GROMACS .gro file of C-alpha atoms in nm:
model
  338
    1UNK     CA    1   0.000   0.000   0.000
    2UNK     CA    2   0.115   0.336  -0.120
    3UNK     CA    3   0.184   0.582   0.196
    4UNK     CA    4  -0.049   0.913   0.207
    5UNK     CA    5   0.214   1.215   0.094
    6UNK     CA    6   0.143   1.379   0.404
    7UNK     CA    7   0.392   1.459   0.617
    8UNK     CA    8   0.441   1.620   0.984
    9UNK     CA    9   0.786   1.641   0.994
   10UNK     CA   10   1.102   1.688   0.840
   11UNK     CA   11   1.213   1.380   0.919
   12UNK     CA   12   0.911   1.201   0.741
   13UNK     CA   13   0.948   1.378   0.383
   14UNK     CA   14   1.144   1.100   0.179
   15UNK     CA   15   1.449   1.103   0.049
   16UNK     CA   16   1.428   1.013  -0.288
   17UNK     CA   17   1.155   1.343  -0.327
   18UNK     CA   18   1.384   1.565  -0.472
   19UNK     CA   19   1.441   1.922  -0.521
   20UNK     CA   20   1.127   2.056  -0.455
   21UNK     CA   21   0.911   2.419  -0.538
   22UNK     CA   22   0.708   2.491  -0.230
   23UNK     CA   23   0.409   2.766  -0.098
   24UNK     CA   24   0.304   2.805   0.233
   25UNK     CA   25   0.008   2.879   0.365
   26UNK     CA   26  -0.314   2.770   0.611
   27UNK     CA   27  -0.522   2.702   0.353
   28UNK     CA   28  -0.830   2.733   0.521
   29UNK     CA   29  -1.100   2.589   0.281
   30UNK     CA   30  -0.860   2.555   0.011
   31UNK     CA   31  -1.071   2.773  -0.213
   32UNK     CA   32  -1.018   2.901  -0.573
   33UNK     CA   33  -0.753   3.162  -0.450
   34UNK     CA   34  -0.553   2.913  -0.274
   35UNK     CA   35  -0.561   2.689  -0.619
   36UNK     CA   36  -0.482   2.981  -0.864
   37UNK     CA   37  -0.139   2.976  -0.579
   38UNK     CA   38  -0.135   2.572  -0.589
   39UNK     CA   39  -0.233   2.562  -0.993
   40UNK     CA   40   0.143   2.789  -1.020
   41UNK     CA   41   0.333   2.580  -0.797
   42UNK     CA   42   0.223   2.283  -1.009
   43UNK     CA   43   0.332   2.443  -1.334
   44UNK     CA   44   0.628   2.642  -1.234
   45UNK     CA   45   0.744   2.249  -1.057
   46UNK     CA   46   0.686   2.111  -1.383
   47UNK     CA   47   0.880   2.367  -1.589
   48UNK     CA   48   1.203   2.316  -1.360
   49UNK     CA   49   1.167   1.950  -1.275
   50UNK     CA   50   1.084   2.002  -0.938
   51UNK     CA   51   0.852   1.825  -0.669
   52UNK     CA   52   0.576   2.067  -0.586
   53UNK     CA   53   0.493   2.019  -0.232
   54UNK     CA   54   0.214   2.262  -0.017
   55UNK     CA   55   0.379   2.361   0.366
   56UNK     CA   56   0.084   2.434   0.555
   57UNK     CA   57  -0.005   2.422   0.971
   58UNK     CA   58  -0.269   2.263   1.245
   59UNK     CA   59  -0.389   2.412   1.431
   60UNK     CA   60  -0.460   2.749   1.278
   61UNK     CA   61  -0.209   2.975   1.438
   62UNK     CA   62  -0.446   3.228   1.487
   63UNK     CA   63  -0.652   2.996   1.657
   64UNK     CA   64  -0.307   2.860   1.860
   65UNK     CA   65  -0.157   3.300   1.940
   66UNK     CA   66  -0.528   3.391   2.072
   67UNK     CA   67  -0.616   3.066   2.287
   68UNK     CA   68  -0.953   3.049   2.109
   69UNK     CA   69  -1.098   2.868   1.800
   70UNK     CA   70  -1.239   3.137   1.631
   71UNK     CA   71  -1.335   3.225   1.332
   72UNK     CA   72  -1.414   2.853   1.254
   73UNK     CA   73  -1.241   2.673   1.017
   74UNK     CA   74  -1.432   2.697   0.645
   75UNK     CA   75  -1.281   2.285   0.671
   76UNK     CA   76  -1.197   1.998   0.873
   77UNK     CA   77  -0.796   1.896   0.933
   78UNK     CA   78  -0.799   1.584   0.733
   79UNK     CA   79  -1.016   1.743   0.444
   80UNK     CA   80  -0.808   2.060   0.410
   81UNK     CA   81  -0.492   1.787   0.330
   82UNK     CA   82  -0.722   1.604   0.096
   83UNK     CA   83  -0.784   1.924  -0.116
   84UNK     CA   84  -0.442   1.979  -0.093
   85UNK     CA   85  -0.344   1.701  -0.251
   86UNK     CA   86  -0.662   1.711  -0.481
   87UNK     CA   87  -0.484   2.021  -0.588
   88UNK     CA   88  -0.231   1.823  -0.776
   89UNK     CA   89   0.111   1.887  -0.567
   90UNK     CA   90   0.330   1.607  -0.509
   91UNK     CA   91   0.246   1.603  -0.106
   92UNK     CA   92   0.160   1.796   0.155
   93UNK     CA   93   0.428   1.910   0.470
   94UNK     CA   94   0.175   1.954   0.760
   95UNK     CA   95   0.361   2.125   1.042
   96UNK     CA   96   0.168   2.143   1.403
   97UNK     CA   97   0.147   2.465   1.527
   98UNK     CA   98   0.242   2.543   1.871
   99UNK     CA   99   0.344   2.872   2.051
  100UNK     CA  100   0.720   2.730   2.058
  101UNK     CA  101   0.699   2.657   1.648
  102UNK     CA  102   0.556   3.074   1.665
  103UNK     CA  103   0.930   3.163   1.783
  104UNK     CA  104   1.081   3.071   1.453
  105UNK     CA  105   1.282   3.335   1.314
  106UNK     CA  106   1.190   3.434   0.929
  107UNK     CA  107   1.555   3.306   0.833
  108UNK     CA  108   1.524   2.999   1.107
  109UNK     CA  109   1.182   2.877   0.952
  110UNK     CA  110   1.261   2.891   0.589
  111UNK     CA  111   1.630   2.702   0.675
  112UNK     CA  112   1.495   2.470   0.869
  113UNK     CA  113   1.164   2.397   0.667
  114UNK     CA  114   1.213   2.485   0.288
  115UNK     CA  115   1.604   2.432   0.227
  116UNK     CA  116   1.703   2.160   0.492
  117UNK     CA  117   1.354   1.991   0.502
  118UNK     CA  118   1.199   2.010   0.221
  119UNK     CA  119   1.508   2.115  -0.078
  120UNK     CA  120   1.354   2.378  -0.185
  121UNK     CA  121   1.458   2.542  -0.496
  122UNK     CA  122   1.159   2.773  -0.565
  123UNK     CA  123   0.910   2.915  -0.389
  124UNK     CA  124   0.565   3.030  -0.490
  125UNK     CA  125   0.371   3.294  -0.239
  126UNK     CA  126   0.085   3.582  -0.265
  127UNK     CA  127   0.250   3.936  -0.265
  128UNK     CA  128   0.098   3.986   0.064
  129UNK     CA  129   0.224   3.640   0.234
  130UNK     CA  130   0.379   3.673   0.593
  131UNK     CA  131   0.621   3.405   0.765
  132UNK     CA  132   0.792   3.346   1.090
  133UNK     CA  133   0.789   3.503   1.461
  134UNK     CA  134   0.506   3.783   1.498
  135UNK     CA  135   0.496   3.714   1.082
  136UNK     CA  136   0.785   3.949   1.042
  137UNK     CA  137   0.897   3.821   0.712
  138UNK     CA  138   0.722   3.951   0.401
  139UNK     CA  139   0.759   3.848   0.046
  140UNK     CA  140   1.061   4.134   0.054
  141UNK     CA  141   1.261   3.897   0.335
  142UNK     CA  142   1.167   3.570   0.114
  143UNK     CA  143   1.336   3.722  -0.160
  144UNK     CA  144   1.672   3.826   0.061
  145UNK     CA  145   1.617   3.470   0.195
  146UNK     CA  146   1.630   3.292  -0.135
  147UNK     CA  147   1.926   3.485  -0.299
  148UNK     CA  148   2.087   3.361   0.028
  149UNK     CA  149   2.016   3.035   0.031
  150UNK     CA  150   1.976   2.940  -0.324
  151UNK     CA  151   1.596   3.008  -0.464
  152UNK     CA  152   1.369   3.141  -0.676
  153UNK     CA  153   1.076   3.323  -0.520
  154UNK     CA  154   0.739   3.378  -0.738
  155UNK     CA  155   0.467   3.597  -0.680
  156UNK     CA  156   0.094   3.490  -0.739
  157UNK     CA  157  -0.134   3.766  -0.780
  158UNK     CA  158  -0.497   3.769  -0.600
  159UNK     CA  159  -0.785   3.616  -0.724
  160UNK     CA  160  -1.167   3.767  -0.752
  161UNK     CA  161  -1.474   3.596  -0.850
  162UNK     CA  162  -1.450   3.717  -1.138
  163UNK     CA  163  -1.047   3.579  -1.225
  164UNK     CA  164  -0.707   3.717  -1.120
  165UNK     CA  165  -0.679   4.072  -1.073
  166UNK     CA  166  -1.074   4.146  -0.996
  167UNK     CA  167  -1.066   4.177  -0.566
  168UNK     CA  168  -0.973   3.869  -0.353
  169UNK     CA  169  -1.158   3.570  -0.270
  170UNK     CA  170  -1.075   3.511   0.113
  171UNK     CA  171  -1.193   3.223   0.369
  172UNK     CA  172  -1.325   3.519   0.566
  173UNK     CA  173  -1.563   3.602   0.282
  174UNK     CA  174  -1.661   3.274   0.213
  175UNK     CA  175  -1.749   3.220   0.585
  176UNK     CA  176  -1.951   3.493   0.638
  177UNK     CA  177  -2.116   3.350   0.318
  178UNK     CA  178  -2.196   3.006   0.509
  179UNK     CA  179  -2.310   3.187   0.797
  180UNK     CA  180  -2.577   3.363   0.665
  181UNK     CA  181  -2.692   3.026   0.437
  182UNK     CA  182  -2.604   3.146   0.106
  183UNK     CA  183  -2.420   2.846   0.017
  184UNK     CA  184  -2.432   2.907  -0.373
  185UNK     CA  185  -2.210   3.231  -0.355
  186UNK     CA  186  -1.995   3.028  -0.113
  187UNK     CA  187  -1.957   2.719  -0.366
  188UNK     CA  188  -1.862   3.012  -0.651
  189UNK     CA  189  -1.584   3.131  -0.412
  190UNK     CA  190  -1.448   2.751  -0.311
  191UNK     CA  191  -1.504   2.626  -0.664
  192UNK     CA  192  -1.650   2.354  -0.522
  193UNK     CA  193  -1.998   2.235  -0.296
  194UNK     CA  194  -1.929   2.308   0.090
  195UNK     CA  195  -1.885   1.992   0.319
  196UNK     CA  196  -1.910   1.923   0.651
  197UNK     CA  197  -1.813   1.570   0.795
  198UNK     CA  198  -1.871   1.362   1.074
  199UNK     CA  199  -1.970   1.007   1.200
  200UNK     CA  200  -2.359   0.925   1.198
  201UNK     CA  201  -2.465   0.927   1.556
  202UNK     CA  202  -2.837   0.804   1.662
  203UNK     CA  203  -3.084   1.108   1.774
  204UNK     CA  204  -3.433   1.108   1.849
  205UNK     CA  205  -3.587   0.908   1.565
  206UNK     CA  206  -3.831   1.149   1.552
  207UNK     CA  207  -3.797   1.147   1.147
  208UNK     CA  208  -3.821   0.822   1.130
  209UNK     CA  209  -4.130   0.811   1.313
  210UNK     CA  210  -4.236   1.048   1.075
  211UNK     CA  211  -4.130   0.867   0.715
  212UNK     CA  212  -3.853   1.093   0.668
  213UNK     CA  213  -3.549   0.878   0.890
  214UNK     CA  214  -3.242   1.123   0.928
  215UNK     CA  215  -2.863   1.016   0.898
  216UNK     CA  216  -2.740   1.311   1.261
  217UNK     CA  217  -2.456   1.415   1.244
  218UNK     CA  218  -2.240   1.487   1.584
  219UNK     CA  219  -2.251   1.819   1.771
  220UNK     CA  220  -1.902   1.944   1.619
  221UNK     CA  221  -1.871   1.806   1.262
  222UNK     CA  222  -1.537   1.864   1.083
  223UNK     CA  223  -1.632   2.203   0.860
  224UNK     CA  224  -1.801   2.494   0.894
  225UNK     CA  225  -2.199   2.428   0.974
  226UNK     CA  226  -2.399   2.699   0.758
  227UNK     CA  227  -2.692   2.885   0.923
  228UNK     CA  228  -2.986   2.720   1.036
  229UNK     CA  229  -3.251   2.626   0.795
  230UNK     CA  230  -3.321   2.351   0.501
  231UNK     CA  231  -3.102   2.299   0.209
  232UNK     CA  232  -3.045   2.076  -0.125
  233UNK     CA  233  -2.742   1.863  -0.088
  234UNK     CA  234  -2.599   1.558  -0.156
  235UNK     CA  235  -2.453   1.230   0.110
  236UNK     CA  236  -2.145   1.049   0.057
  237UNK     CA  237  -2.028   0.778   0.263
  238UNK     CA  238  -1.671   0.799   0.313
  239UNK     CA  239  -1.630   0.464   0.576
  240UNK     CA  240  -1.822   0.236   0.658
  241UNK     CA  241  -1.912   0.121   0.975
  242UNK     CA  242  -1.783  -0.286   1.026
  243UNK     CA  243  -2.104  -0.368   1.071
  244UNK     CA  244  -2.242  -0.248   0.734
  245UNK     CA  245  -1.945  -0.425   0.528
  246UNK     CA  246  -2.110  -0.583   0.215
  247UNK     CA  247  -2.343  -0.312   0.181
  248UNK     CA  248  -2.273  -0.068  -0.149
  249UNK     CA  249  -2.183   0.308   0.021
  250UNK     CA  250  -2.393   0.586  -0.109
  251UNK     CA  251  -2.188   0.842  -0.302
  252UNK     CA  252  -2.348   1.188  -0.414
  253UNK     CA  253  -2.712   1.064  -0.276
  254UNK     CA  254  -2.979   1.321  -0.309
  255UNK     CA  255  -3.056   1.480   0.034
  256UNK     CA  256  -3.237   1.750   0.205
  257UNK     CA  257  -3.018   1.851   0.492
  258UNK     CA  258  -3.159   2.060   0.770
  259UNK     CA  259  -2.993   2.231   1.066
  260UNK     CA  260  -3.132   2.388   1.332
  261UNK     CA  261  -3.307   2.330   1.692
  262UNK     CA  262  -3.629   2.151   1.578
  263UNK     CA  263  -3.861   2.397   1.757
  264UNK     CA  264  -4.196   2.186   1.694
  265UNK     CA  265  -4.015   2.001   1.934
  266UNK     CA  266  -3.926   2.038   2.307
  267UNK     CA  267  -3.651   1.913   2.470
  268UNK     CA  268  -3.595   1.954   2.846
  269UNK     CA  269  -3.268   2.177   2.892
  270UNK     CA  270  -3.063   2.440   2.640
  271UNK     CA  271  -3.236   2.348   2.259
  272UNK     CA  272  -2.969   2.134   2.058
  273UNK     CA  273  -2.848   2.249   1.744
  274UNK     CA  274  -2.865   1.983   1.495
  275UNK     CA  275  -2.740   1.892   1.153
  276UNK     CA  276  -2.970   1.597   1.002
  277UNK     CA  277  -3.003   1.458   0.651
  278UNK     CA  278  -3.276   1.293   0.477
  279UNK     CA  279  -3.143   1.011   0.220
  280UNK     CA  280  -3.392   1.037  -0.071
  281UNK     CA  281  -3.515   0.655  -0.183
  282UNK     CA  282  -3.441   0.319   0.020
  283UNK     CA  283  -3.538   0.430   0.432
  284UNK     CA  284  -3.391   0.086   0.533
  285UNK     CA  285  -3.086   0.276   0.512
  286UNK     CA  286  -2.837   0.215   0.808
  287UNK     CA  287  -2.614   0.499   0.845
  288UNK     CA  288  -2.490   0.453   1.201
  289UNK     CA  289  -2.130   0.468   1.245
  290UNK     CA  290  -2.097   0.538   0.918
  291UNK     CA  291  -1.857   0.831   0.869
  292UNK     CA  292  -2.047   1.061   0.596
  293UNK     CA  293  -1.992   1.360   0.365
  294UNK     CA  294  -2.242   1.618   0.348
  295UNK     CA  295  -2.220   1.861   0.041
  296UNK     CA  296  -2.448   2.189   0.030
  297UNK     CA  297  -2.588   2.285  -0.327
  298UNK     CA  298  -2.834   2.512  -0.207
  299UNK     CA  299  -3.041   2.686   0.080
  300UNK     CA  300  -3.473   2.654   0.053
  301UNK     CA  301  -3.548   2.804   0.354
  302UNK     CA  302  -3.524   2.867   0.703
  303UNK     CA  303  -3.634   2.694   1.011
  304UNK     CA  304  -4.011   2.723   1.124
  305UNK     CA  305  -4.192   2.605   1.399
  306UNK     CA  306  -4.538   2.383   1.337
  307UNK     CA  307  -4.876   2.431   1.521
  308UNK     CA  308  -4.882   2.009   1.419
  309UNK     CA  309  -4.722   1.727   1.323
  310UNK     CA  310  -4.927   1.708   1.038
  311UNK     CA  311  -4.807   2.056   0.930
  312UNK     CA  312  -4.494   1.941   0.946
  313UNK     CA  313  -4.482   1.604   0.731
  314UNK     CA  314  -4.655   1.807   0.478
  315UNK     CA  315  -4.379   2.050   0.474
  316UNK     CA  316  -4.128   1.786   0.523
  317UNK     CA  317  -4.277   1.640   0.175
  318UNK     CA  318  -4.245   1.979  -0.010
  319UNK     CA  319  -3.882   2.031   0.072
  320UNK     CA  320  -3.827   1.664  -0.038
  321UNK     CA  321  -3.986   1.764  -0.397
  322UNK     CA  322  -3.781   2.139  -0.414
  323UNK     CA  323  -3.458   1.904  -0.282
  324UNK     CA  324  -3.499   1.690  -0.617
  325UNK     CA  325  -3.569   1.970  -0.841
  326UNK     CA  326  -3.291   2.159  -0.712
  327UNK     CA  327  -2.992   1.903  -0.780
  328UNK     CA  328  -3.175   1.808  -1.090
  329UNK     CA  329  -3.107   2.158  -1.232
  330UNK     CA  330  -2.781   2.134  -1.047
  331UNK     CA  331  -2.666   1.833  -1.230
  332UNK     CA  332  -2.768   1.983  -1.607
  333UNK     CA  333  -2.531   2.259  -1.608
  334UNK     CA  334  -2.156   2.171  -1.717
  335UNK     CA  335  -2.021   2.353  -1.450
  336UNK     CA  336  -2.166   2.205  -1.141
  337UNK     CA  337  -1.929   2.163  -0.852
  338UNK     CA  338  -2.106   1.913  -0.735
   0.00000   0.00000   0.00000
């Protein structure tokens, strides 16, 4: 079996890798900025015969110099390393963060890192990236750096909705985006459907009481959770629980996802937020333990509380039918990210 490409040390990158072009970064969401940066590494690695590998950090080090996990991450750990690599370079250095790692020099991290770890002989950064203790080095000190130690440096300029050179597309943008359920202008930003992932865990089985079971997801999936309300997405099973070996996995299975407190319901104590999907089709469906993708094409509208059950199942039935014609217009145009 071929080892992952992903490495958390120095020590781990192999031997036989080879000269190598490099950009560093957090990567948060690994959205269409952070690939117009990863598509350049790729060609200007190709062009000098050279290993294109992303450098990139967990936990956030904002998240790591403040003491508090916020914002939230656009992405999980494990799926920010699987864009990475999606992204085409050759592997992915993942260095943990910590306030000691923070006291690297500008000249001490790009030594240590790019020329003794990783052999770097090019390096490919925004004009605006910054590097080592209190992010004191600028593109201006990678430059100094890499006459010094025997680089190239390359520039990348910002990307916009629109293509390079019309504003920036940021994780910060694309959050706020997600927060306020507008998933579609998120997915234009990432270039791709947001995710969130997590195990199936067993709720209240009030759906399935209903005719609509629900695959729950945990209380802190990996991913950002959009705003509360009922979208049009699409389940994918990533691993299966033992128990469920022999049975096909669901990949890209229609699904209205909904997130939110349930307020026809009460529950005795502080309401639970919840992130539930409906599996269009087959209900003898057993999801449990299953560890599942969830992929947002589209918000339909928020969370509402019922005067009856009944109101609800009709309702429930309606955003089944928008669901279907949603990802059925989603899947006709050539440019779906779905």
């Amino acid at each position: 079996m071929t080892p992952t490409p992903i490495w958390h040390s120095p020590a781990e990158v192999p031997a036989d890798l080879g000269p190598t072009a490099v950009s560093i970064g957090n990567y948060d969401g690994v959205h269409r900025g952070h690939r117009a940066v990863l598509d350049q590494l790729v060609r200007h690695a190709e062009a000098r015969d050279l290993a294109p590998v992303a450098l990139t950090f967990w936990p956030h080090p904002r998240h790591v110099m403040t003491g508090v996990a916020e914002p939230p991450l656009l992405t999980g750990h494990a799926d920010r390393d699987r864009l990475l690599l999606l992204a085409g370079v050759a592997g992915v250095l993942d260095l943990e963060y910590t306030l000691e790692f923070a006291q690297h020099s500008p000249e001490d991290f790009v030594r240590t890192f790019l020329v003794e770890g990783l052999g770097a002989r090019c390096v490919v950064l925004g004009e605006d990236a910054l590097f080592g203790k209190g992010n004191s080095g600028t593109i201006h000190t990678m430059r100094e750096l890499g006459e010094e130690l025997g680089f190239e440096v390359v520039t990348v300029a910002d990307v916009g909705p629109e293509g390079e050179g019309s504003g920036r597309i940021s994780s910060s943008a694309i959050r706020a985006d997600l927060l306020r359920g507008d998933v579609a202008a998120a997915s234009e930003m990432l270039g791709r459907r947001h995710t969130v992932t997590d195990t199936v865990h067993h709720g209240f089985q009030r759906g399935r009481e209903l005719g609509f079971p629900t695959a729950n997801l945990g209380p802190h999936p990996a991913g950002l959770v959009p705003a509360d309300g009922v979208y049009a997405g699409r389940l994918t099973v990533l691993e299966q629980d033992p128990g469920h070996e022999g049975c096909p996995p669901l990949a890209g299975a229609p699904a209205t996802i909904s997130i939110g407190t349930n307020p026809t319901f009460t529950v005795d104590g502080a309401p639970q937020r919840v992130v539930e999907a409906y599996v269009h089709g087959d209900h003898s469906l057993d999801l449990y333990g299953d560890t599942v993708r969830l992929e947002f094409v589209d918000y339909q509208r928020p969370t509402l509380r019922f005067e009856s059950v009944d109101a609800l199942v009709v309702q429930m039935h309606e955003d089944v039918e928008v669901t279907r014609r949603t990802l059925e217009v989603d899947a006709s145009r050539p440019e779906s990210a779905g």
